[in-house]
Amino acid sequence: MTPLVASLLPDEVVVHETRRSGTTGQAWDLLAEEERRQVPGAGERRRDDWATGRLLAHAALSELGRDVPVLPRGDQGEPLWPTPVVGSITHCDDYAACAVTQAGEVRGLGIDVEPSLPLPPGVLEVVASPAERRHLAERADQDGSVPWDRLLFCAKEACYKVWFPLERRWLGFEDATVHLDLDGTFEVTLDADLRTSLPARLPGCWGARDGVVAAAMHWRPAVHGRC
């Protein structure tokens, strides 16, 4: 079976993902010292998350033929990919993934993985509009096996990871409206007041398996429609 995140992206995107054992420290010990210095003062769990994501990134870049000894960190904490690569990293409690591709037809890439659990109390009101909350209630009536609120959060995070490297500015939860479909696709509509190089609507794919939900988006300027 194709791993979850890889199943949501086209073949030209290289994806490395792992189900972590929960043992911290091992990934950190394998990371280059210069990359360790990018997260000073981080706790053990944060170090393990960081290191696991970076190790997956190095493996994916190597498969792409773009080996780099150190993957720099931007001023907002984002990975700075070697030109002409676009990529995205995600991790949750025991799952991590990295996706990269050459910046040709695909100009933007965003992935997010979250535990397959409802959002903590109070979070949904922050990340979703009243209309989106009504949409989630409809989806829950149609399929109660999916944590739709968590999936909406996941889709907005994936969208932000496409947005920020291209626009270099903040995108709030209120600036993106998510419509989730039962067939494993979704669409994000950007606020009409935003001036952006991206189209008003961006498609994506989602999946749920083995205790996690995932959302993935890739933007091809010359292609419109579903993922």
PDB file of C-alpha atoms in Angstrom, residues 43-137:
ATOM      1  CA  GLY A  43      12.953  20.479  24.579  1.00  0.00           C
ATOM      2  CA  GLU A  44      13.492  16.812  23.864  1.00  0.00           C
ATOM      3  CA  ARG A  45      10.233  16.339  21.980  1.00  0.00           C
ATOM      4  CA  ARG A  46      10.746  19.455  19.858  1.00  0.00           C
ATOM      5  CA  ARG A  47      14.294  18.351  19.045  1.00  0.00           C
ATOM      6  CA  ASP A  48      13.071  14.937  17.944  1.00  0.00           C
ATOM      7  CA  ASP A  49      10.334  16.449  15.758  1.00  0.00           C
ATOM      8  CA  TRP A  50      12.822  18.826  14.169  1.00  0.00           C
ATOM      9  CA  ALA A  51      15.462  16.182  13.590  1.00  0.00           C
ATOM     10  CA  THR A  52      13.043  13.612  12.172  1.00  0.00           C
ATOM     11  CA  GLY A  53      11.686  16.146   9.677  1.00  0.00           C
ATOM     12  CA  ARG A  54      15.171  17.239   8.653  1.00  0.00           C
ATOM     13  CA  LEU A  55      16.406  13.663   8.203  1.00  0.00           C
ATOM     14  CA  LEU A  56      13.398  12.877   6.004  1.00  0.00           C
ATOM     15  CA  ALA A  57      14.113  16.063   4.039  1.00  0.00           C
ATOM     16  CA  HIS A  58      17.724  15.030   3.441  1.00  0.00           C
ATOM     17  CA  ALA A  59      16.604  11.587   2.272  1.00  0.00           C
ATOM     18  CA  ALA A  60      14.005  13.084  -0.095  1.00  0.00           C
ATOM     19  CA  LEU A  61      16.459  15.662  -1.475  1.00  0.00           C
ATOM     20  CA  SER A  62      19.037  12.952  -2.041  1.00  0.00           C
ATOM     21  CA  GLU A  63      16.526  10.913  -4.036  1.00  0.00           C
ATOM     22  CA  LEU A  64      15.800  14.046  -6.037  1.00  0.00           C
ATOM     23  CA  GLY A  65      19.529  14.451  -6.709  1.00  0.00           C
ATOM     24  CA  ARG A  66      19.791  17.633  -4.627  1.00  0.00           C
ATOM     25  CA  ASP A  67      21.949  16.633  -1.661  1.00  0.00           C
ATOM     26  CA  VAL A  68      22.742  19.477   0.742  1.00  0.00           C
ATOM     27  CA  PRO A  69      24.800  19.098   3.944  1.00  0.00           C
ATOM     28  CA  VAL A  70      22.579  21.527   5.873  1.00  0.00           C
ATOM     29  CA  LEU A  71      19.015  22.647   5.215  1.00  0.00           C
ATOM     30  CA  PRO A  72      18.793  26.285   6.384  1.00  0.00           C
ATOM     31  CA  ARG A  73      15.932  27.710   8.399  1.00  0.00           C
ATOM     32  CA  GLY A  74      14.078  30.893   7.416  1.00  0.00           C
ATOM     33  CA  ASP A  75      13.146  33.705   9.774  1.00  0.00           C
ATOM     34  CA  GLN A  76       9.663  32.222  10.216  1.00  0.00           C
ATOM     35  CA  GLY A  77      11.025  28.747  10.935  1.00  0.00           C
ATOM     36  CA  GLU A  78      10.387  27.476   7.417  1.00  0.00           C
ATOM     37  CA  PRO A  79      12.890  25.216   5.608  1.00  0.00           C
ATOM     38  CA  LEU A  80      14.849  27.010   2.887  1.00  0.00           C
ATOM     39  CA  TRP A  81      15.009  24.551   0.017  1.00  0.00           C
ATOM     40  CA  PRO A  82      17.891  24.552  -2.482  1.00  0.00           C
ATOM     41  CA  THR A  83      17.016  26.202  -5.795  1.00  0.00           C
ATOM     42  CA  PRO A  84      15.002  25.060  -7.742  1.00  0.00           C
ATOM     43  CA  VAL A  85      13.292  22.760  -5.208  1.00  0.00           C
ATOM     44  CA  VAL A  86       9.932  23.287  -3.536  1.00  0.00           C
ATOM     45  CA  GLY A  87       9.006  21.204  -0.513  1.00  0.00           C
ATOM     46  CA  SER A  88       7.136  20.804   2.730  1.00  0.00           C
ATOM     47  CA  ILE A  89       7.693  19.047   6.065  1.00  0.00           C
ATOM     48  CA  THR A  90       5.114  17.921   8.624  1.00  0.00           C
ATOM     49  CA  HIS A  91       5.041  15.923  11.834  1.00  0.00           C
ATOM     50  CA  CYS A  92       2.617  15.043  14.598  1.00  0.00           C
ATOM     51  CA  ASP A  93       2.879  12.809  17.664  1.00  0.00           C
ATOM     52  CA  ASP A  94       4.192   9.685  15.950  1.00  0.00           C
ATOM     53  CA  TYR A  95       4.148  10.449  12.221  1.00  0.00           C
ATOM     54  CA  ALA A  96       6.396  12.605  10.056  1.00  0.00           C
ATOM     55  CA  ALA A  97       6.707  13.277   6.341  1.00  0.00           C
ATOM     56  CA  CYS A  98       8.582  15.383   3.821  1.00  0.00           C
ATOM     57  CA  ALA A  99       7.641  16.062   0.198  1.00  0.00           C
ATOM     58  CA  VAL A 100       9.919  17.714  -2.398  1.00  0.00           C
ATOM     59  CA  THR A 101       9.976  18.244  -6.136  1.00  0.00           C
ATOM     60  CA  GLN A 102      11.795  20.302  -8.733  1.00  0.00           C
ATOM     61  CA  ALA A 103      10.119  23.700  -9.152  1.00  0.00           C
ATOM     62  CA  GLY A 104       8.954  23.200 -12.715  1.00  0.00           C
ATOM     63  CA  GLU A 105       5.267  22.672 -13.349  1.00  0.00           C
ATOM     64  CA  VAL A 106       4.704  22.396  -9.597  1.00  0.00           C
ATOM     65  CA  ARG A 107       5.393  25.802  -8.028  1.00  0.00           C
ATOM     66  CA  GLY A 108       3.893  25.285  -4.577  1.00  0.00           C
ATOM     67  CA  LEU A 109       3.726  22.305  -2.243  1.00  0.00           C
ATOM     68  CA  GLY A 110       2.119  21.888   1.171  1.00  0.00           C
ATOM     69  CA  ILE A 111       1.490  18.861   3.396  1.00  0.00           C
ATOM     70  CA  ASP A 112       0.132  18.467   6.902  1.00  0.00           C
ATOM     71  CA  VAL A 113      -0.488  15.412   9.085  1.00  0.00           C
ATOM     72  CA  GLU A 114      -2.475  15.454  12.331  1.00  0.00           C
ATOM     73  CA  PRO A 115      -3.736  12.836  14.780  1.00  0.00           C
ATOM     74  CA  SER A 116      -7.146  11.483  13.804  1.00  0.00           C
ATOM     75  CA  LEU A 117      -8.850  13.099  16.798  1.00  0.00           C
ATOM     76  CA  PRO A 118     -11.259  16.015  17.266  1.00  0.00           C
ATOM     77  CA  LEU A 119      -9.676  19.397  17.841  1.00  0.00           C
ATOM     78  CA  PRO A 120      -9.255  20.452  21.483  1.00  0.00           C
ATOM     79  CA  PRO A 121     -12.159  22.484  22.915  1.00  0.00           C
ATOM     80  CA  GLY A 122     -12.214  26.092  21.732  1.00  0.00           C
ATOM     81  CA  VAL A 123      -9.878  25.610  18.763  1.00  0.00           C
ATOM     82  CA  LEU A 124     -12.553  25.127  16.107  1.00  0.00           C
ATOM     83  CA  GLU A 125     -14.047  28.553  16.831  1.00  0.00           C
ATOM     84  CA  VAL A 126     -10.619  30.075  16.135  1.00  0.00           C
ATOM     85  CA  VAL A 127      -9.828  28.239  12.887  1.00  0.00           C
ATOM     86  CA  ALA A 128     -13.279  27.929  11.248  1.00  0.00           C
ATOM     87  CA  SER A 129     -15.956  30.449  10.310  1.00  0.00           C
ATOM     88  CA  PRO A 130     -19.614  29.846  11.209  1.00  0.00           C
ATOM     89  CA  ALA A 131     -20.253  28.735   7.619  1.00  0.00           C
ATOM     90  CA  GLU A 132     -17.351  26.292   7.803  1.00  0.00           C
ATOM     91  CA  ARG A 133     -18.656  24.909  11.089  1.00  0.00           C
ATOM     92  CA  ARG A 134     -22.033  24.268   9.487  1.00  0.00           C
ATOM     93  CA  HIS A 135     -20.244  22.532   6.607  1.00  0.00           C
ATOM     94  CA  LEU A 136     -18.379  20.305   9.079  1.00  0.00           C
ATOM     95  CA  ALA A 137     -21.626  19.374  10.808  1.00  0.00           C
TER      96      ALA A 137
END
